[in-house]
mmCIF file of C-alpha atoms in Angstrom:
data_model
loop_
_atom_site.group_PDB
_atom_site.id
_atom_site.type_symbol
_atom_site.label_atom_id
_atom_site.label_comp_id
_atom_site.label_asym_id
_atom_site.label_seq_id
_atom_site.Cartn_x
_atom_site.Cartn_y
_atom_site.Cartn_z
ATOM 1 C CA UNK H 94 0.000 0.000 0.000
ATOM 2 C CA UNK H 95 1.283 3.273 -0.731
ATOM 3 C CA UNK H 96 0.381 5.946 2.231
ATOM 4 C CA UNK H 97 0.121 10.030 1.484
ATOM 5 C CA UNK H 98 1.873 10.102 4.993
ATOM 6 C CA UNK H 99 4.000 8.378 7.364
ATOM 7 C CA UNK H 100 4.523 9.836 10.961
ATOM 8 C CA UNK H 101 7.244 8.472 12.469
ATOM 9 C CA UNK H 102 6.442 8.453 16.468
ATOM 10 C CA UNK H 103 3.771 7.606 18.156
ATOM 11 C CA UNK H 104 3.704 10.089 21.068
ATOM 12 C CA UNK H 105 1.545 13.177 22.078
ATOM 13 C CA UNK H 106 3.179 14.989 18.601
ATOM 14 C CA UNK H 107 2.870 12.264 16.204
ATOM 15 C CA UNK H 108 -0.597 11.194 17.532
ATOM 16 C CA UNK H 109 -2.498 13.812 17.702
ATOM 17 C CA UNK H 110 -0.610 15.012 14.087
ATOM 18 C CA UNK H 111 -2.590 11.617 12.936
ATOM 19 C CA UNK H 112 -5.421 12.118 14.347
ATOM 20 C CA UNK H 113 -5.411 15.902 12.333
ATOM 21 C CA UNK H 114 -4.600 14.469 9.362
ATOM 22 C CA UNK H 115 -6.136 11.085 9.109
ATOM 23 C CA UNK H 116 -9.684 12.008 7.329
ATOM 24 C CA UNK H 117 -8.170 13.722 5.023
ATOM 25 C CA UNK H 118 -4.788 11.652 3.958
ATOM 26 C CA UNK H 119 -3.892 7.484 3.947
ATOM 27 C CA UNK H 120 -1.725 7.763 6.918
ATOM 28 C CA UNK H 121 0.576 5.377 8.491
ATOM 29 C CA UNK H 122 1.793 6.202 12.450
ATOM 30 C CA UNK H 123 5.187 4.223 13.307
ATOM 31 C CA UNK H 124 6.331 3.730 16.717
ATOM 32 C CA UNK H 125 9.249 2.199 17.690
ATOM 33 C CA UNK H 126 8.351 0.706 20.910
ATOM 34 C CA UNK H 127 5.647 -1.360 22.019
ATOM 35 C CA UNK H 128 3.533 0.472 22.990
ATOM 36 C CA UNK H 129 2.598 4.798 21.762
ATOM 37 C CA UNK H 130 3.909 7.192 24.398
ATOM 38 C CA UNK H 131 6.068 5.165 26.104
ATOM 39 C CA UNK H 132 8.939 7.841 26.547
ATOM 40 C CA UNK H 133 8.660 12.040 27.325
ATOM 41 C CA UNK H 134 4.145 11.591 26.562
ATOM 42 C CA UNK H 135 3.840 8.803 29.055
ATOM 43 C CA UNK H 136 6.441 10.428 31.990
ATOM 44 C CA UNK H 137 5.200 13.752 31.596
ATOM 45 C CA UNK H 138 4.065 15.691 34.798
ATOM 46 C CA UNK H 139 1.781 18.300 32.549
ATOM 47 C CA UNK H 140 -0.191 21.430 33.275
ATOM 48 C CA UNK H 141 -1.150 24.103 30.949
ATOM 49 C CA UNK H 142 0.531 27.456 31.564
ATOM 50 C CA UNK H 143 1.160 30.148 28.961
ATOM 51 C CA UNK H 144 3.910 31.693 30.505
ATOM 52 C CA UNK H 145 6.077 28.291 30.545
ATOM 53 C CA UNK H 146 8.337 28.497 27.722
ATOM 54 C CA UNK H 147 7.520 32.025 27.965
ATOM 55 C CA UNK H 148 6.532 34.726 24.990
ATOM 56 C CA UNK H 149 7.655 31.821 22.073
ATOM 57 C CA UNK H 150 5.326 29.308 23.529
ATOM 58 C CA UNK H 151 2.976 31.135 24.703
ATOM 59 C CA UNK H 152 0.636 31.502 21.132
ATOM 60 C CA UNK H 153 0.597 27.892 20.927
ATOM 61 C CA UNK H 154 -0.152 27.400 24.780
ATOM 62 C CA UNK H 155 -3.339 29.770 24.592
ATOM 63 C CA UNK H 156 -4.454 28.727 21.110
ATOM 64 C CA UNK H 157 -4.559 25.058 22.368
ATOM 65 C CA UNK H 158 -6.357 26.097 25.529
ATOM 66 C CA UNK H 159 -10.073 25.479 24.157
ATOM 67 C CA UNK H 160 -8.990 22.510 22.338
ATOM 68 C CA UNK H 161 -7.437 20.622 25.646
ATOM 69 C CA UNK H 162 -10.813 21.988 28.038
ATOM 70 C CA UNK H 163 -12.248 18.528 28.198
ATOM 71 C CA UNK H 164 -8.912 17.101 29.700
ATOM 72 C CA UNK H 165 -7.853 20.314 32.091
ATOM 73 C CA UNK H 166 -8.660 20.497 35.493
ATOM 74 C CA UNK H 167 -7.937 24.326 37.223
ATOM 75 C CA UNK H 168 -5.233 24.602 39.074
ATOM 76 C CA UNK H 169 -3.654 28.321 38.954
ATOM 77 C CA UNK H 170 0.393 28.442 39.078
ATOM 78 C CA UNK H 171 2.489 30.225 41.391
ATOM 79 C CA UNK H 172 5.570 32.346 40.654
ATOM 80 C CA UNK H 173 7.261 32.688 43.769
ATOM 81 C CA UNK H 174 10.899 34.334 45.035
ATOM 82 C CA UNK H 175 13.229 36.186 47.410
ATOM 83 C CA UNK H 176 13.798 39.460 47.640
ATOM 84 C CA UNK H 177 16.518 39.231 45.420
ATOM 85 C CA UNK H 178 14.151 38.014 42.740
ATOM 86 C CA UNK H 179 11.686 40.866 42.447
ATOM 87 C CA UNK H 180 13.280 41.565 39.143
ATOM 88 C CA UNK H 181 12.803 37.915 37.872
ATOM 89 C CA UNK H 182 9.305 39.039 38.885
ATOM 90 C CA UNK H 183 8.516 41.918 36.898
ATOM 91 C CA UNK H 184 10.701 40.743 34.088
ATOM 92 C CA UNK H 185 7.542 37.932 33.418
ATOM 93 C CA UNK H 186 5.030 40.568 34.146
ATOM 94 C CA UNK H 187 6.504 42.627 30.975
ATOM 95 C CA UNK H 188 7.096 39.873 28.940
ATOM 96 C CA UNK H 189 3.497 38.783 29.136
ATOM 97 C CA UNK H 190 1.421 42.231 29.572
ATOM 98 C CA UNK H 191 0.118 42.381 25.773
ATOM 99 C CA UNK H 192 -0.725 38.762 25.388
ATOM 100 C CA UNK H 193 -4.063 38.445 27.440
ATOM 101 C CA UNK H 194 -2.725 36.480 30.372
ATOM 102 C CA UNK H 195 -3.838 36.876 33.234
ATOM 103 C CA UNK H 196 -0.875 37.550 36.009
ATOM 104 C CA UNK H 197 -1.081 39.271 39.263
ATOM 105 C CA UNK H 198 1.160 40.351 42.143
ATOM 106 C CA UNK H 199 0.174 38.297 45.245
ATOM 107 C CA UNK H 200 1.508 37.323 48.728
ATOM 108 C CA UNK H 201 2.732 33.570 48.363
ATOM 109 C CA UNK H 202 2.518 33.266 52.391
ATOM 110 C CA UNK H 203 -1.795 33.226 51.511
ATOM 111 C CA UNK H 204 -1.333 30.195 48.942
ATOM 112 C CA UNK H 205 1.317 28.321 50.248
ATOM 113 C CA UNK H 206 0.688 27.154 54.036
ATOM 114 C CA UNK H 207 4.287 26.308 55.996
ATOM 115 C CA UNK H 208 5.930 28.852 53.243
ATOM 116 C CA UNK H 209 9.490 29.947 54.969
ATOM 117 C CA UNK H 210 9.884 33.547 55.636
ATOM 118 C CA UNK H 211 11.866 34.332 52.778
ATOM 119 C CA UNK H 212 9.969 33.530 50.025
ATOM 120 C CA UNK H 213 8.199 37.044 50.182
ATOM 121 C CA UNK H 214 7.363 37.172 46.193
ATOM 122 C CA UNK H 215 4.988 36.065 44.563
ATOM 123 C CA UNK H 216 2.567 36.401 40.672
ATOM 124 C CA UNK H 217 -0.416 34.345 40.378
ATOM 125 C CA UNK H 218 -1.249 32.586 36.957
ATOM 126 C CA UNK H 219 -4.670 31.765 37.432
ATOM 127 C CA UNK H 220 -5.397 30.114 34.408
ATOM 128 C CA UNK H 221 -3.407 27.291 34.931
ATOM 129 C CA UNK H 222 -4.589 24.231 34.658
ATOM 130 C CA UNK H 223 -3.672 20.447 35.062
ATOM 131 C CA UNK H 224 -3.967 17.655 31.288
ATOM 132 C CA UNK H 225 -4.780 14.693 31.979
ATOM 133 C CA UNK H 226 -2.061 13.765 30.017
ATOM 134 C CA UNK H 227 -3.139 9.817 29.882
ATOM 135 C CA UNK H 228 -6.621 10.375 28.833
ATOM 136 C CA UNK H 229 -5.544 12.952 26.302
ATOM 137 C CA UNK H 230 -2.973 10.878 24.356
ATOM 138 C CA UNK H 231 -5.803 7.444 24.105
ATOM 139 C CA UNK H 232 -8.424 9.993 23.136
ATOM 140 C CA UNK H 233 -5.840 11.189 19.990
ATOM 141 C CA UNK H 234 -4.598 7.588 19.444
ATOM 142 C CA UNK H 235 -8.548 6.563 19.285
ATOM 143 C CA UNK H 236 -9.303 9.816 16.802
ATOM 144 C CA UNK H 237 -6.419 8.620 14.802
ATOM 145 C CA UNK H 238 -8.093 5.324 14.315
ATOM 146 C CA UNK H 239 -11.230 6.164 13.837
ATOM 147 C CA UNK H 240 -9.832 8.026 11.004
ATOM 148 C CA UNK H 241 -8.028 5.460 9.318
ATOM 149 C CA UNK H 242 -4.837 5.775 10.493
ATOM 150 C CA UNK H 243 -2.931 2.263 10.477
ATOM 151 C CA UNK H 244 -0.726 2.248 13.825
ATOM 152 C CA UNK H 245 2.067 -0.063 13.357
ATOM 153 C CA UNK H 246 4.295 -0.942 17.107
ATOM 154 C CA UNK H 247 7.799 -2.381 17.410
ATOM 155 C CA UNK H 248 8.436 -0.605 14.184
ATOM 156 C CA UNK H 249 11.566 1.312 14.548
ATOM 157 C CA UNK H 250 12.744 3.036 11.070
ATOM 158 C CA UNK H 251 16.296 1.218 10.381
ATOM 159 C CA UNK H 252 16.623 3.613 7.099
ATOM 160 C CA UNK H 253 14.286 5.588 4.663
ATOM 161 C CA UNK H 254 15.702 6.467 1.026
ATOM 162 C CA UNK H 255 13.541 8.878 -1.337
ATOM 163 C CA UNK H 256 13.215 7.820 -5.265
ATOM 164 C CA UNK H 257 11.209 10.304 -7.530
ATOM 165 C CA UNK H 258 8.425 11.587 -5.045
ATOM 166 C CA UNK H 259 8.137 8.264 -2.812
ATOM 167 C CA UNK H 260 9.745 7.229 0.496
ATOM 168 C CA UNK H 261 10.918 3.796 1.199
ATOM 169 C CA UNK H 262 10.981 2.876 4.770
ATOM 170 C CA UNK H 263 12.950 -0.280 6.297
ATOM 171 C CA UNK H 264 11.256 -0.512 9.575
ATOM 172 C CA UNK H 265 11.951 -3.645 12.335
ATOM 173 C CA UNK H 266 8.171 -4.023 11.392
ATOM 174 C CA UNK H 267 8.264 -4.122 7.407
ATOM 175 C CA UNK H 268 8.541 -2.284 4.590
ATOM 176 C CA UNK H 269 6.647 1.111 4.244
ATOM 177 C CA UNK H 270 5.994 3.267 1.158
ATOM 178 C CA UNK H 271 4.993 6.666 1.479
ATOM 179 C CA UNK H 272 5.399 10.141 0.010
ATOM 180 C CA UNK H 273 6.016 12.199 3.114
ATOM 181 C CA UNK H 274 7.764 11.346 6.096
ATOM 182 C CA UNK H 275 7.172 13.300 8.966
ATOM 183 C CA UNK H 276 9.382 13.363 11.755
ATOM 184 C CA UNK H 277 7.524 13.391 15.424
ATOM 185 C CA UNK H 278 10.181 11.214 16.626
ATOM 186 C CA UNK H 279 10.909 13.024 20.224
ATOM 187 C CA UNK H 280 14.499 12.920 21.457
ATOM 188 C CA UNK H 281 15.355 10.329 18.643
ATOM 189 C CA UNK H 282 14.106 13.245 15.819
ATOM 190 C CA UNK H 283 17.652 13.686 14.685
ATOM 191 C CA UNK H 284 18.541 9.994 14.504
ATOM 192 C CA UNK H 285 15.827 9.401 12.318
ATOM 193 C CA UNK H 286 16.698 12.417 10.199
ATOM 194 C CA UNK H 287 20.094 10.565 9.951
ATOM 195 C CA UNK H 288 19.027 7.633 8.528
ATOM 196 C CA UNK H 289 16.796 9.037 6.180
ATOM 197 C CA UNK H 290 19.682 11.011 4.796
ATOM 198 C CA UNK H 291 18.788 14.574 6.309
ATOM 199 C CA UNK H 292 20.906 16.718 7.898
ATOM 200 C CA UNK H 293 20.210 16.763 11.734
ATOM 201 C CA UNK H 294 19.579 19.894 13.264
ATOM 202 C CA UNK H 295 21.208 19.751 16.428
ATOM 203 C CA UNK H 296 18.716 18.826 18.722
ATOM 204 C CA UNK H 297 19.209 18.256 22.272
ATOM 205 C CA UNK H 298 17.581 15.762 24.534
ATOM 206 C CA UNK H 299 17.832 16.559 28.393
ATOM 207 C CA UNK H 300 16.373 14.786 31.428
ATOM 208 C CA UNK H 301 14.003 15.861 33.683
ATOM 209 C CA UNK H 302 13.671 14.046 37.054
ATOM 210 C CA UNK H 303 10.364 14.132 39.268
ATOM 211 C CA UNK H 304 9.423 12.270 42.514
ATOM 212 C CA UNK H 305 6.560 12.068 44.198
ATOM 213 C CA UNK H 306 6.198 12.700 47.805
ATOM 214 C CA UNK H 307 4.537 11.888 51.026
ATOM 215 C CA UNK H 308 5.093 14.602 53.108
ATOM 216 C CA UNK H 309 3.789 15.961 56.913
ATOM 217 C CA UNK H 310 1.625 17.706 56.502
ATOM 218 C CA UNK H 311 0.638 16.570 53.516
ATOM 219 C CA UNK H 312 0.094 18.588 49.821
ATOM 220 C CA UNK H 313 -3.224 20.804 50.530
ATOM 221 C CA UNK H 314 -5.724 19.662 47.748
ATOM 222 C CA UNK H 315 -6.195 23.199 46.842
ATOM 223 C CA UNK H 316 -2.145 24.684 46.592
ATOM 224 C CA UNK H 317 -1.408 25.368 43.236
ATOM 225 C CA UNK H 318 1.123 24.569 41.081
ATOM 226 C CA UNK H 319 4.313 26.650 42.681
ATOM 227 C CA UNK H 320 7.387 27.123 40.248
ATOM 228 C CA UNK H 321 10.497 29.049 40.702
ATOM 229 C CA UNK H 322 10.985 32.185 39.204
ATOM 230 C CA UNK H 323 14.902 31.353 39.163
ATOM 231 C CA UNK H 324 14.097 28.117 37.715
ATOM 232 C CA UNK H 325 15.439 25.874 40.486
ATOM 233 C CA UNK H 326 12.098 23.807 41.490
ATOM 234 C CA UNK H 327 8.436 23.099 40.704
ATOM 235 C CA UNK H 328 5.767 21.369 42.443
ATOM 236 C CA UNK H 329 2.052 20.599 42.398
ATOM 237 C CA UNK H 330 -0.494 18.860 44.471
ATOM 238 C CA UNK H 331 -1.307 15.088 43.867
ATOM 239 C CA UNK H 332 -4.718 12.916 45.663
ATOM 240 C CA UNK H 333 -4.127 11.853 48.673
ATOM 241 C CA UNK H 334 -2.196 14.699 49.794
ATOM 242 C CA UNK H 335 0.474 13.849 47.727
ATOM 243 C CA UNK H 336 3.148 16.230 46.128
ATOM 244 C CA UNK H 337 4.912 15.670 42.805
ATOM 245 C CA UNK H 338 8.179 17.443 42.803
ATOM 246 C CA UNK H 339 10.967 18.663 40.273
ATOM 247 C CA UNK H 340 14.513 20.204 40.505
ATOM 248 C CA UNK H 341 13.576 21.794 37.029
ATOM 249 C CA UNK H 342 16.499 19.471 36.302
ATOM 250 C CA UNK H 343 18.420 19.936 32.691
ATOM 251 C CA UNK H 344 21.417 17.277 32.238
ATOM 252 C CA UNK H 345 22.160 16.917 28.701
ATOM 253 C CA UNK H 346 21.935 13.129 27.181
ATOM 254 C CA UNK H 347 21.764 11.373 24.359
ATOM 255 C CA UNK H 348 18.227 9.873 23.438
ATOM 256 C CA UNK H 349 17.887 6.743 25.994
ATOM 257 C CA UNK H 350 15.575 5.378 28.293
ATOM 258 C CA UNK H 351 15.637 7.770 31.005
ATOM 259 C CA UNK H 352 16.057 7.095 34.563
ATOM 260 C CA UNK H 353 16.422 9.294 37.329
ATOM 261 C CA UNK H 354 19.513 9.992 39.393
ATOM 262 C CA UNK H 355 20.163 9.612 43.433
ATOM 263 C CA UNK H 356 21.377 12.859 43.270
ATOM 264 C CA UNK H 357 19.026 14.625 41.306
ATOM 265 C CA UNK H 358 15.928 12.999 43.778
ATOM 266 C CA UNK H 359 18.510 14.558 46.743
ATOM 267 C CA UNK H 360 18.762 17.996 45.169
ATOM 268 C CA UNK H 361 14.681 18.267 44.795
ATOM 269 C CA UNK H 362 14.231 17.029 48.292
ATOM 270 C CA UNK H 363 16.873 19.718 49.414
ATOM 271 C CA UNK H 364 15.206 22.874 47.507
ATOM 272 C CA UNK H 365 11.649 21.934 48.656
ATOM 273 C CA UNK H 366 12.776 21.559 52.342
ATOM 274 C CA UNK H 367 14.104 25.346 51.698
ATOM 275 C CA UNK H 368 10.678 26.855 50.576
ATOM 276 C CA UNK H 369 8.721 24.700 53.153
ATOM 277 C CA UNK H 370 8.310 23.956 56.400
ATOM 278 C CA UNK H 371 6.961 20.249 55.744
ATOM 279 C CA UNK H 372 8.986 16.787 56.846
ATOM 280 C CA UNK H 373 9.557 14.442 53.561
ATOM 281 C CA UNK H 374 7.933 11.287 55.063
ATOM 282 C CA UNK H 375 8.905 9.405 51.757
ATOM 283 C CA UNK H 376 9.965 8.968 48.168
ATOM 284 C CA UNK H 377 7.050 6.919 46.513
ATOM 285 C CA UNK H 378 7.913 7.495 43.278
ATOM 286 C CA UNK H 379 11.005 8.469 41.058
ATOM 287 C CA UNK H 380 11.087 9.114 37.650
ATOM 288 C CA UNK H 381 12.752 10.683 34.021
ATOM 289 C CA UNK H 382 11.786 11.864 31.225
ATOM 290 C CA UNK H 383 13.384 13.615 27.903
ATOM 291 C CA UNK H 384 13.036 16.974 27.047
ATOM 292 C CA UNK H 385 14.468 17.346 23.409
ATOM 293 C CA UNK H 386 14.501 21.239 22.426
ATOM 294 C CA UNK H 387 15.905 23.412 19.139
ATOM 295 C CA UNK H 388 18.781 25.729 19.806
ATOM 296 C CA UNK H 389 16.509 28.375 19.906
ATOM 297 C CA UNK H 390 14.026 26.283 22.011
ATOM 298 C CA UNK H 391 11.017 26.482 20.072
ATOM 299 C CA UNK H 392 9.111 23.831 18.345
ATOM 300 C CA UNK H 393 10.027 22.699 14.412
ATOM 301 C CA UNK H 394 7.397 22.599 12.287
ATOM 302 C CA UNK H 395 7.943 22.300 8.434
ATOM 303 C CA UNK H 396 9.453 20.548 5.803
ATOM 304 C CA UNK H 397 12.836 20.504 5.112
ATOM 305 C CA UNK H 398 14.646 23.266 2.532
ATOM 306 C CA UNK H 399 17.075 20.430 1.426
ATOM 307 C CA UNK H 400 15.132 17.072 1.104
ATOM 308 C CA UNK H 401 11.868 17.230 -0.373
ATOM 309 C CA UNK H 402 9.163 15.004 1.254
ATOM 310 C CA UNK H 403 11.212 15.266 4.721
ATOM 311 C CA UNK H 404 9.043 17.470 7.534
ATOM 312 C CA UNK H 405 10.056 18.144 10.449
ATOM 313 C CA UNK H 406 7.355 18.032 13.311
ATOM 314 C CA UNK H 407 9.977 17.762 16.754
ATOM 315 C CA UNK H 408 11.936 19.789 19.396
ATOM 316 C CA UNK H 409 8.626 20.336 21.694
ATOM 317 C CA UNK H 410 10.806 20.681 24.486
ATOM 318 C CA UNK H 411 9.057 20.326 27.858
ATOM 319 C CA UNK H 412 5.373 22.022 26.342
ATOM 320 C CA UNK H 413 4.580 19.365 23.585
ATOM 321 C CA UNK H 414 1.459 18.344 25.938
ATOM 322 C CA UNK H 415 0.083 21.753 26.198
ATOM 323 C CA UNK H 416 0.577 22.760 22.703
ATOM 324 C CA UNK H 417 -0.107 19.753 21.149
ATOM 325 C CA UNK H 418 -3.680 20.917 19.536
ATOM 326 C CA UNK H 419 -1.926 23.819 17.911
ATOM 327 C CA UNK H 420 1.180 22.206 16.643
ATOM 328 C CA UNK H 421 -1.042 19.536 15.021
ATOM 329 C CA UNK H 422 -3.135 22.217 13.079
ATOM 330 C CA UNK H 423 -0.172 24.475 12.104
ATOM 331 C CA UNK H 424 1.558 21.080 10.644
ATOM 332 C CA UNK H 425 -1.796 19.919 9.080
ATOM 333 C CA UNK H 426 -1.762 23.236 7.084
ATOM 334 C CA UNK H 427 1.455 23.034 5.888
ATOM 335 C CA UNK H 428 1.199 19.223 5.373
ATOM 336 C CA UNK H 429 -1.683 19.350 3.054
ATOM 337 C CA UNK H 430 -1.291 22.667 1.755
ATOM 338 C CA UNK H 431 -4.760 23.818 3.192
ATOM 339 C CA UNK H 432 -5.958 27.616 5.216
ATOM 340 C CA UNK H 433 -5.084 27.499 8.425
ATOM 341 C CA UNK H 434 -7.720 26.524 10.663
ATOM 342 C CA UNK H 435 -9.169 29.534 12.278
ATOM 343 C CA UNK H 436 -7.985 28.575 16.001
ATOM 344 C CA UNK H 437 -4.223 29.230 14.518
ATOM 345 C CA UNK H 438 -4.653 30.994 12.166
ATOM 346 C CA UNK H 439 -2.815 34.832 13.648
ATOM 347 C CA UNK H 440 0.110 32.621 14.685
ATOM 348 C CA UNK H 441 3.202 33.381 12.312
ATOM 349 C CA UNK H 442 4.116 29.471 11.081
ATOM 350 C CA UNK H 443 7.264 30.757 9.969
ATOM 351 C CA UNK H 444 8.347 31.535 13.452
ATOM 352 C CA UNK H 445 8.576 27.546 13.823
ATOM 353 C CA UNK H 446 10.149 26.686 10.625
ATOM 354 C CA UNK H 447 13.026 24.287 10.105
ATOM 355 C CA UNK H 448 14.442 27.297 7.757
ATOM 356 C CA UNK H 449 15.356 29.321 10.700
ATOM 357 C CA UNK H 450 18.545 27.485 11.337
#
């Protein structure tokens, strides 16, 4: 069978890209493991903030807000700092006081019960909200399906080769035949570029530990999600009085497995015990995931200027979750050469274009 399109990667990207696409294209999802969103869709800890990523992110963040409401659940997020940080402070209120979000000033004492005496800053992002990252994913993997999308597992690409206008794909799963090959592969985006003869782009996978917590007291069920405005820690409330807990954690690696460090799980403990006044009763859970972002750390959307038929849909970075519903229209656009739908439509595409680089 010949396919219009084969999306290599079965994660949030590549799934909800097929899901998009499928009624309107023969399209073919390949995922090397398994079992789809096994790696950075399937580890992720996601909420829906515009501000994370900041001002580059943010258009895809808020465009994808209506199209994520039946899997959010509110939240609000949390800025908080020292004194020292005040300028870290008004630095996001600038960079985010013509876009429509919502920030205010606030006292982070009044959200955050057993907060130490030094955290005296604080913005509230109200609009934050939690994905239900799980239910989101099946929900595109079940779209995709319903719209005729084959999903072939275990079906790593070994090598792809382009003759006239069709693709030929050596997969652990088979042979496939297709006349675009997208790209969605995650931290593996530039292997796969590799081996279908396209120069890599220099993307960079990173891991990103979280634990999650018991703690005494425990996580209040209404504290919101409370991030760092120097970057060092996040955390959000779990059931149960849980907390789930980051040391916004960035160590360079090359596409693997991830798993999480000692040291890293040490270093979150550590921070949280400085913004808190809560005893860590125990470590339930430890965990890793990949972050895999551009050098300019925005997403890549578009085909390739050298290698017709190649397009690039990869370097998400940590927000592929919350911008999935965007990404999936911008690259349905330029996939099938059709008007924007209206919910992107005053986003600038070429803002995300492989041609930047």
């Amino acid at each position: 069978m010949m396919y219009d399109v084969a999306i290599v990667g079965a994660g949030m990207a590549g799934a909800s890209l097929a899901a998009a696409i499928g009624p309107s294209a023969r399209v073919v999802l390949l995922e090397a493991e398994s079992a789809p969103g096994y790696h950075a869709t399937g580890r992720s800890a996601a909420f829906w903030s515009e501000t994370y990523g900041g001002p580059g992110i943010q258009p895809l963040t808020t465009a994808s807000g209506p199209l994520l409401e039946a899997y959010l659940t509110p939240l609000g997020s949390l800025h908080i700092g020292r004194a020292e940080d005040a300028a870290k402070a008004e630095a996001v209120l600038r960079a985010f006081a013509d876009t429509g979000v919502a920030l205010e000033r606030v006292d982070p004492a009044a959200f955050v019960p057993g907060l130490r005496d030094a955290w005296t800053i604080g913005v509230l992002e109200p609009s934050c909200a939690y994905i239900d990252v799980g239910a989101l994913h099946a929900a595109e993997i079940a779209r995709a399906r319903h719209a005729g999308v084959e999903i072939r597992t275990d079906a790593a690409l070994r090598v792809a080769s382009r003759a006239g206008d069709v693709w030929t794909i050596e997969t652990a799963a088979g042979t496939v035949r297709s006349r675009i090959l997208v790209d969605a592969a995650g931290a593996w985006a530039d292997i796969v570029a590799a081996r279908a003869g396209v120069r890599p782009l220099g993307l960079q996978a990173y891991r990103r530990t979280m634990v999650q917590l018991r703690t005494d007291p425990g996580a209040p069920a209404d504290l919101p999600h409370v991030v760092d405005l120097s970057g060092g820690f996040y955390f959000k409330p779990e059931p149960g009085g849980r907390l789930w807990l980051t040391p916004h954690d960035e160590t360079e690696t090359d596409p693997c497995d991830a798993a999480p460090e000692d040291i890293d799980v040490a270093i979150a403990i550590d921070r949280l015990e400085g913004v808190v006044d809560w005893r860590v009763d125990a470590v339930e859970r430890r965990w890793a995931g990949l972050r895999t972002f551009a050098a300019d750390r925005l997403p890549v959307y578009g085909f390739d200027a050298a290698t017709p038929g190649f397009f690039w849909y990869a370097g998400q970075g940590g927000f592929g979750i919350q911008t999935a519903p965007a990404g999936a229209l911008i690259a349905a656009a330029l996939l099938l050469g059709t008007a924007a739908d209206p919910a992107v439509a005053g986003i600038d595409f070429a803002r995300y274009s492989p041609n930047r680089f």
